[in-house]
Each structure stands twice: as C-alpha cells, then as structure tokens.
Short mmCIF file of C-alpha atoms in Angstrom, two decimals:
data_model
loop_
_atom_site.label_atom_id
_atom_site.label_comp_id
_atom_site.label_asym_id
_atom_site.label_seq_id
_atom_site.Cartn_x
_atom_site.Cartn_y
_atom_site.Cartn_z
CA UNK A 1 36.22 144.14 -13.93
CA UNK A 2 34.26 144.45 -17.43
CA UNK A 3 35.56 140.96 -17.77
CA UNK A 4 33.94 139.11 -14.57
CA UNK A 5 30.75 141.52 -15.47
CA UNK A 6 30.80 139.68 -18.54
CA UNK A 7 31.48 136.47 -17.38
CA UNK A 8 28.75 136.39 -14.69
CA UNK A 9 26.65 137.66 -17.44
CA UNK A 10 26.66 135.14 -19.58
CA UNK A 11 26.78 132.41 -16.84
CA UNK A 12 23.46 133.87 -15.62
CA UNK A 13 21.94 133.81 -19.54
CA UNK A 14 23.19 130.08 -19.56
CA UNK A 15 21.29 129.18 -16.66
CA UNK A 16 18.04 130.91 -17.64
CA UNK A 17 18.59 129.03 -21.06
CA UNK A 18 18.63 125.91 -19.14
CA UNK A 19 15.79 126.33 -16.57
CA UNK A 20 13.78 127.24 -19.64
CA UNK A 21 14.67 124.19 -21.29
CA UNK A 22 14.10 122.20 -18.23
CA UNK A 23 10.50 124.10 -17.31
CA UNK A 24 9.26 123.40 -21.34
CA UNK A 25 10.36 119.84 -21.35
CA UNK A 26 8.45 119.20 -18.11
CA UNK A 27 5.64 120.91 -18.81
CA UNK A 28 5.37 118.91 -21.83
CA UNK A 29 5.75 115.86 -20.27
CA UNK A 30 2.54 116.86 -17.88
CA UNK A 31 0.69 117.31 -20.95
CA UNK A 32 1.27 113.91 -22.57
CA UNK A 33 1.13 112.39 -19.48
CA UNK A 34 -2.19 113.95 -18.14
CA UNK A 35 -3.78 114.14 -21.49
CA UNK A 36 -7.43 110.95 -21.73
CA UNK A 37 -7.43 108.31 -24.39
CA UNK A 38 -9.05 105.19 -24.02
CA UNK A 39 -6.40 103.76 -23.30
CA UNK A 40 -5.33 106.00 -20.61
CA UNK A 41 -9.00 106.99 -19.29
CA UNK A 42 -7.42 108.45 -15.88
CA UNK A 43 -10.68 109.00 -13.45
CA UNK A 44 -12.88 109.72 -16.58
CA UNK A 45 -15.47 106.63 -17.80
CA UNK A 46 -16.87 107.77 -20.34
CA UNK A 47 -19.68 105.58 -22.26
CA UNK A 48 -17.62 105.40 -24.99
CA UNK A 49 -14.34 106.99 -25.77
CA UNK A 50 -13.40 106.17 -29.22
CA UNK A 51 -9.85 105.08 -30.55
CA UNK A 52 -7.44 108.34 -31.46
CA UNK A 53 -9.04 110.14 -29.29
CA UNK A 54 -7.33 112.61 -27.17
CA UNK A 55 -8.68 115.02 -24.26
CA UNK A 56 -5.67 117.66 -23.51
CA UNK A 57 -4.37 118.33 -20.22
CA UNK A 58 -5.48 120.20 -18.50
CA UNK A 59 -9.01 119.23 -18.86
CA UNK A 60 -12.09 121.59 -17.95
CA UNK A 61 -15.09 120.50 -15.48
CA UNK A 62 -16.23 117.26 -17.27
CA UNK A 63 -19.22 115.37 -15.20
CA UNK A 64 -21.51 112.72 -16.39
CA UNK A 65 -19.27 111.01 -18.49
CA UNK A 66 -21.43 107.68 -18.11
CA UNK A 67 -23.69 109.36 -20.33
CA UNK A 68 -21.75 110.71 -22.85
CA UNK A 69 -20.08 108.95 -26.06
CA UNK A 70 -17.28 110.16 -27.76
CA UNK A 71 -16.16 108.93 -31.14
CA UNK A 72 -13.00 107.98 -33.12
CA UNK A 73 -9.91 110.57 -33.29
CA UNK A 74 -11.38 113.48 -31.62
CA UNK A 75 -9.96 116.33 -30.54
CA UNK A 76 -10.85 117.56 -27.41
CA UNK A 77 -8.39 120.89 -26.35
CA UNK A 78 -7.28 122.09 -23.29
CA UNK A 79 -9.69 123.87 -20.84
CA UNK A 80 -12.83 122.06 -22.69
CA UNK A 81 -15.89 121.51 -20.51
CA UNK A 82 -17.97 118.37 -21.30
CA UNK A 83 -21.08 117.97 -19.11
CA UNK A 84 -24.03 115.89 -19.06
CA UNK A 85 -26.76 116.67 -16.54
CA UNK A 86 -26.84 119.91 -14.01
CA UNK A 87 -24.89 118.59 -11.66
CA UNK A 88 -22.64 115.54 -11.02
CA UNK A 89 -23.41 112.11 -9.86
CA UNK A 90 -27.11 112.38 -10.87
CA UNK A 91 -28.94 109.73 -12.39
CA UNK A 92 -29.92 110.48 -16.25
CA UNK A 93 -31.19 107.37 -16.88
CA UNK A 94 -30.61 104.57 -19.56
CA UNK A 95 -29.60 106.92 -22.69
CA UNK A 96 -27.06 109.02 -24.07
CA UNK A 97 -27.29 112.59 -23.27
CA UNK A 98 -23.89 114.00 -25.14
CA UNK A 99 -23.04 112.43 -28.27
CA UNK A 100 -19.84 113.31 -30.08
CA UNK A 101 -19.45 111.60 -33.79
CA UNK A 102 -16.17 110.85 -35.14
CA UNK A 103 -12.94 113.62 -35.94
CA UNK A 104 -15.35 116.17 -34.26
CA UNK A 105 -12.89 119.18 -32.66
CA UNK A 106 -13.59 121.21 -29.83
CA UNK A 107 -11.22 124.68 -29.46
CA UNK A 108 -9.76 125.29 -26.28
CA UNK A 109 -11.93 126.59 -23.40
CA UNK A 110 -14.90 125.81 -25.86
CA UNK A 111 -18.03 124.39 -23.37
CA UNK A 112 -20.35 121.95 -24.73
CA UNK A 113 -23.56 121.88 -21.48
CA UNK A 114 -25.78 118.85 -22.12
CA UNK A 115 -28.87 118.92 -19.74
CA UNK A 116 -31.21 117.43 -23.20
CA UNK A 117 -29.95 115.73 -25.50
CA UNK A 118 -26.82 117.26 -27.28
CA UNK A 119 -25.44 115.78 -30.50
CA UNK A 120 -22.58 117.00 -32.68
CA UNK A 121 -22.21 114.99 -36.17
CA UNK A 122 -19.11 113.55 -37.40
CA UNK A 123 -16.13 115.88 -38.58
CA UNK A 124 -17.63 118.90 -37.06
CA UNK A 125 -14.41 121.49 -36.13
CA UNK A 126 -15.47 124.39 -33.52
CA UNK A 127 -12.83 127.04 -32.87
CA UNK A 128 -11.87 128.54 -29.24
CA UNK A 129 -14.22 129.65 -26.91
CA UNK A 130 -17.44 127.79 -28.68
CA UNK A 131 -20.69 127.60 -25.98
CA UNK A 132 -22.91 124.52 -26.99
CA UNK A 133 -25.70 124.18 -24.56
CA UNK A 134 -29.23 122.74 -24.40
CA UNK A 135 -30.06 124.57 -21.36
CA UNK A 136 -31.14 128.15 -20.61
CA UNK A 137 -32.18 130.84 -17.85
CA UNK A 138 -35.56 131.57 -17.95
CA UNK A 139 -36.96 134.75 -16.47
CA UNK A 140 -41.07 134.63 -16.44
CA UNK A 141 -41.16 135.63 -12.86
CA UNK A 142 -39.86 139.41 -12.59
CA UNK A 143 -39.84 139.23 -8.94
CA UNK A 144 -37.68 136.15 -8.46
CA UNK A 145 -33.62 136.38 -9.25
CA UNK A 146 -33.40 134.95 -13.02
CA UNK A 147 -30.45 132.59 -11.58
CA UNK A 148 -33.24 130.54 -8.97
CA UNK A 149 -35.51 130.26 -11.68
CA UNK A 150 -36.25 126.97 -13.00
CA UNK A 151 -34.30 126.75 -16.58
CA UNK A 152 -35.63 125.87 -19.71
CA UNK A 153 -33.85 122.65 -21.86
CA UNK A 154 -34.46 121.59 -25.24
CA UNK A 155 -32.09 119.59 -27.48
CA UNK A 156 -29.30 120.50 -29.85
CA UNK A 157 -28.62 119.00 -32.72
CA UNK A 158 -25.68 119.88 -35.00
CA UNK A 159 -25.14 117.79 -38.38
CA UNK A 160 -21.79 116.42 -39.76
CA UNK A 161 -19.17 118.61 -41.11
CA UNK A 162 -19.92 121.84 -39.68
CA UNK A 163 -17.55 124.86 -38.68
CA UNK A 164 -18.38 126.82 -35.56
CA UNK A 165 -15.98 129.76 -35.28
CA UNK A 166 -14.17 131.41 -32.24
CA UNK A 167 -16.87 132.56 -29.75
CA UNK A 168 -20.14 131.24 -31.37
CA UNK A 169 -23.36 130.35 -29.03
CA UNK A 170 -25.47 127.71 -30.16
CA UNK A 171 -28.69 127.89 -28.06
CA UNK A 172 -31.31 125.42 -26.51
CA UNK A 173 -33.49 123.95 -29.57
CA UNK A 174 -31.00 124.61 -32.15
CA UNK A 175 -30.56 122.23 -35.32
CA UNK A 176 -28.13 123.21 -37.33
CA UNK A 177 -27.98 120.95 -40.99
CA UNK A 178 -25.22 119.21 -42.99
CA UNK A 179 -21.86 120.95 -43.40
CA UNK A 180 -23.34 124.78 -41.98
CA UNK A 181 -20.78 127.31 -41.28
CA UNK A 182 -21.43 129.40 -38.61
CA UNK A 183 -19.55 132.86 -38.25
CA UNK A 184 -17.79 133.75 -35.02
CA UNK A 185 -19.48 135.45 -32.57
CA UNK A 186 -22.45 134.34 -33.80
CA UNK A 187 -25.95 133.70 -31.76
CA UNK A 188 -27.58 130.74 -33.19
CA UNK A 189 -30.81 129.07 -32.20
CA UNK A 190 -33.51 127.34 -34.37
CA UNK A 191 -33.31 125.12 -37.73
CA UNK A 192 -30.19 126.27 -39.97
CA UNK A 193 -30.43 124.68 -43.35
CA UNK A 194 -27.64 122.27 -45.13
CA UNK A 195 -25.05 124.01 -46.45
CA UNK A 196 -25.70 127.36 -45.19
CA UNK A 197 -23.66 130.26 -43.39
CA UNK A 198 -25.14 132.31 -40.52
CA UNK A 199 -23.66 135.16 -39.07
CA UNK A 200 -24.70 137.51 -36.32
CA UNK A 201 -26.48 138.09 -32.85
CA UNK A 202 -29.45 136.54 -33.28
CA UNK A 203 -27.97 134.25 -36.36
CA UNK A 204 -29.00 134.52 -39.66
CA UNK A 205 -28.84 133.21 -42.65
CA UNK A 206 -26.16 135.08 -44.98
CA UNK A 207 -25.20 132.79 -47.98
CA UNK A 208 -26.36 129.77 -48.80
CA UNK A 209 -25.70 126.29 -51.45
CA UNK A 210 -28.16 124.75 -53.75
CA UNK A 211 -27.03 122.43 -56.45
CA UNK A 212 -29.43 124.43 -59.20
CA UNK A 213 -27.40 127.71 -58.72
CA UNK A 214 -24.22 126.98 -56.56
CA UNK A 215 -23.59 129.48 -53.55
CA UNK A 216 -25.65 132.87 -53.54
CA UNK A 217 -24.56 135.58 -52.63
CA UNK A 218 -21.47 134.30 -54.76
CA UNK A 219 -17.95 133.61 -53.25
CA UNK A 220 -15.53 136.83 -54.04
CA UNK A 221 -12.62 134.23 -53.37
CA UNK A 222 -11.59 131.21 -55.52
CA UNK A 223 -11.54 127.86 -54.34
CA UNK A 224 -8.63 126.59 -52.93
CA UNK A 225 -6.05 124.40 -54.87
CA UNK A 226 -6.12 121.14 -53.72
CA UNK A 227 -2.91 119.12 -52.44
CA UNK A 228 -2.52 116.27 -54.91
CA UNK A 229 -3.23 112.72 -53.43
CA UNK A 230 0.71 111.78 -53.91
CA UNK A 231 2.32 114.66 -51.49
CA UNK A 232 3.91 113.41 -48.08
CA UNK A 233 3.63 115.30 -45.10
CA UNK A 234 7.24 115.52 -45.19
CA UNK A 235 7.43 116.62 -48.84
CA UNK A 236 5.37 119.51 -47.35
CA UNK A 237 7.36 120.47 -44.73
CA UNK A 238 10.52 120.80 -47.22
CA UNK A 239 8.57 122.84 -49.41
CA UNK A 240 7.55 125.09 -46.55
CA UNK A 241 11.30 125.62 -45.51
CA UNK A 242 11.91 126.07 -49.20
CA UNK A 243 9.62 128.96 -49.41
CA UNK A 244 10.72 130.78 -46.16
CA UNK A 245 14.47 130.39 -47.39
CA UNK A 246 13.65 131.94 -51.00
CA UNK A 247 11.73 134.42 -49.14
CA UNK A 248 14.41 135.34 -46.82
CA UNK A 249 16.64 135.62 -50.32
CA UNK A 250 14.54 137.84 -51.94
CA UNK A 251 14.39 139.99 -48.85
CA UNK A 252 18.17 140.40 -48.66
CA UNK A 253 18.72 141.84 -52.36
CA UNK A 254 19.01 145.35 -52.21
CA UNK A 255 16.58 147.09 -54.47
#
C-alpha cells in the first residue's frame, strides 16, 4: 500500500509539473503575441509608433491614439493607460496631444491622462504605478458634487532623462527640467529645475546640481563604477553565475 501511495504521488506531482509548464509557456506565448509594435499595431493607430517599440500585453485603456506619438524603443509595461482627450472618438483637432520621445519607460499600471498637451522627453524611465496627467477636479462650487464639475487642464511638460519613481503624481501645469529625479510618492506640480531632486507631498526641492559646486546637499554614496565599453552582455552573465557560485562556496565552509 505505501508503495501505490507513493506511486500515485508522484504521478500526481508529474502532472502538476507539466500543466505548469504547459500554463507558463502559453501564457507567454499570449504575451508576445498580444504585445503592439509597429509592426504588429493590432487595433491601435497610433500617430506614430516608433521602431523597437513595444506595448505589453495586456494593455490598459488606451484611446486617442491618432493623437498621440510614440518614439523609438520604448517601453510601454503591462496595465499602462495612454489617453488623449476625455473620452474616446472625440475630435482633438490637427496636433499632437501625447508626445512620448525616444527609450522613454513607463512602469506597469503607470497612467499617463493627456486632456492638454502632455510631453515626456527622450530617455525618461518612470517606475510602477506613475500618474501623469494634465487634467484635474476642480471644486469652486461647494454645492455641486466635485466629480460634475467642469475640470481644470493645463499642460505637462517633462524634459529628457528624468526618473519618476514608484507612485509619483505629476500634476496639471507641471514642467519638470533636464534629467530631474523625482522621489516616489512624490506630489509634483509647477517648474522643477534641471538637474534637481524633489521629494514629498506637495514636491519639493531636496538636492540639487550646479556645475560651480557639484550636488548640494552632497551625495553620502559614491558614484557607481562604470562597466568598461569592451564587456559583453554575455561576459556579464558568466560573471554573475561566477559570483553566486563563489558565494554559495563561501557559505558552505564551516566557520
């Protein structure tokens, strides 16, 4: 009896190995194949949808897309919502509402609401959950529901090679400079200098660059080493299962 209880036992862990198998290769099949390039648009007609370019499956509620331009190898992640306009099929006119530059990244379930003009410069990277929106509720009547209230819009303008971390708002009017980090969590709305790092609800600014005295407050880290020019990608790789075995070694000598 142990025997057949054993037997049955590992047929069943065999076939949950398998169905696993099965379930992860298909569902990674449904991403490739329902993931938007331009050369596999799907539905979606974007203005522009630049080459390397990839939109993860599954998408979030993207509308407008004849108004909005996306550049060259983006990443757009899963769950992203891309919007221009209130609603769909509306009529915004002649120009670009939502203008992505090139390499810009969007985190999954990050929203990016263009009812103005919304543009994010080149090589911008936003983590998870990242709100972009030119719109807003506005709530001057106090007798009237704040969501059947007309909303206000202004534009949003965010310069090349920022960093937006998990969670941060960037509000109607906001213009954030050249290469600005902005903490996560953070609340951000007005002008945000070049090189600067805000932090908080509402946003401010908590270190800044200048080239006359460098950052202030100072880093308390040092800078990174570099990768030399020469590595491989795969050279990398061998070094990283290099380092895991030695550190697996280590780990096994007794004390």
């Amino acid at each position: 009896m142990p025997r057949n209880r054993n037997t049955f036992s590992s047929l069943a862990a065999w076939r949950r190995r398998v169905l696993a198998r099965a379930v992860q290769g298909g569902w990674r099949w449904v991403q490739q194949a329902g993931s938007v390039t331009a050369e596999h648009p799907g539905k979606l007609r974007f203005r522009r949808l630049g080459a390397g370019t990839r939109l993860a499956f599954p998408q979030g509620t993207v509308f407008g897309e004849p108004w909005i331009e996306i550049g060259e190898c983006c990443i757009i992640a899963e769950q992203v919502t891309l919007t221009a306009g209130m609603l769909p099929d509306l009529d915004l006119g002649k120009d670009t509402v939502l203008t992505l530059g090139d390499g810009v990244v969007l985190g999954r379930g990050s929203h990016v609401i263009a009812d103005a003009k919304v543009t994010i410069g080149s090589d911008t990277y936003c983590g998870p959950y990242v709100y972009i929106t030119s719109t807003n509720h506005s709530y001057d009547d106090p007798d009237e529901p704040v969501g059947r209230q007309w909303p206000r819009s202004e534009p949003v303008s965010i310069g090349p090679g920022c960093w937006l971390g998990t969670g941060a708002v960037i509000l109607p009017g906001a213009r954030l400079g050249r290469n600005v980090v902005v903490a996560a969590g953070a609340v951000v709305r007005g002008e945000v200098p070049d090189h600067s790092v805000v932090a908080g609800a509402p946003a401010k600014v908590v270190r800044s660059w200048t080239p006359e005295t460098g950052w202030q407050p100072p880093l308390r880290t040092p800078a990174p080493t570099p990768i030399p020019e020469h590595v491989t990608p795969e050279q990398l790789a061998a070094l990283a299962v290099w380092e895991a075995q030695r550190a697996g070694s280590s780990e096994s000598v007794p004390s």
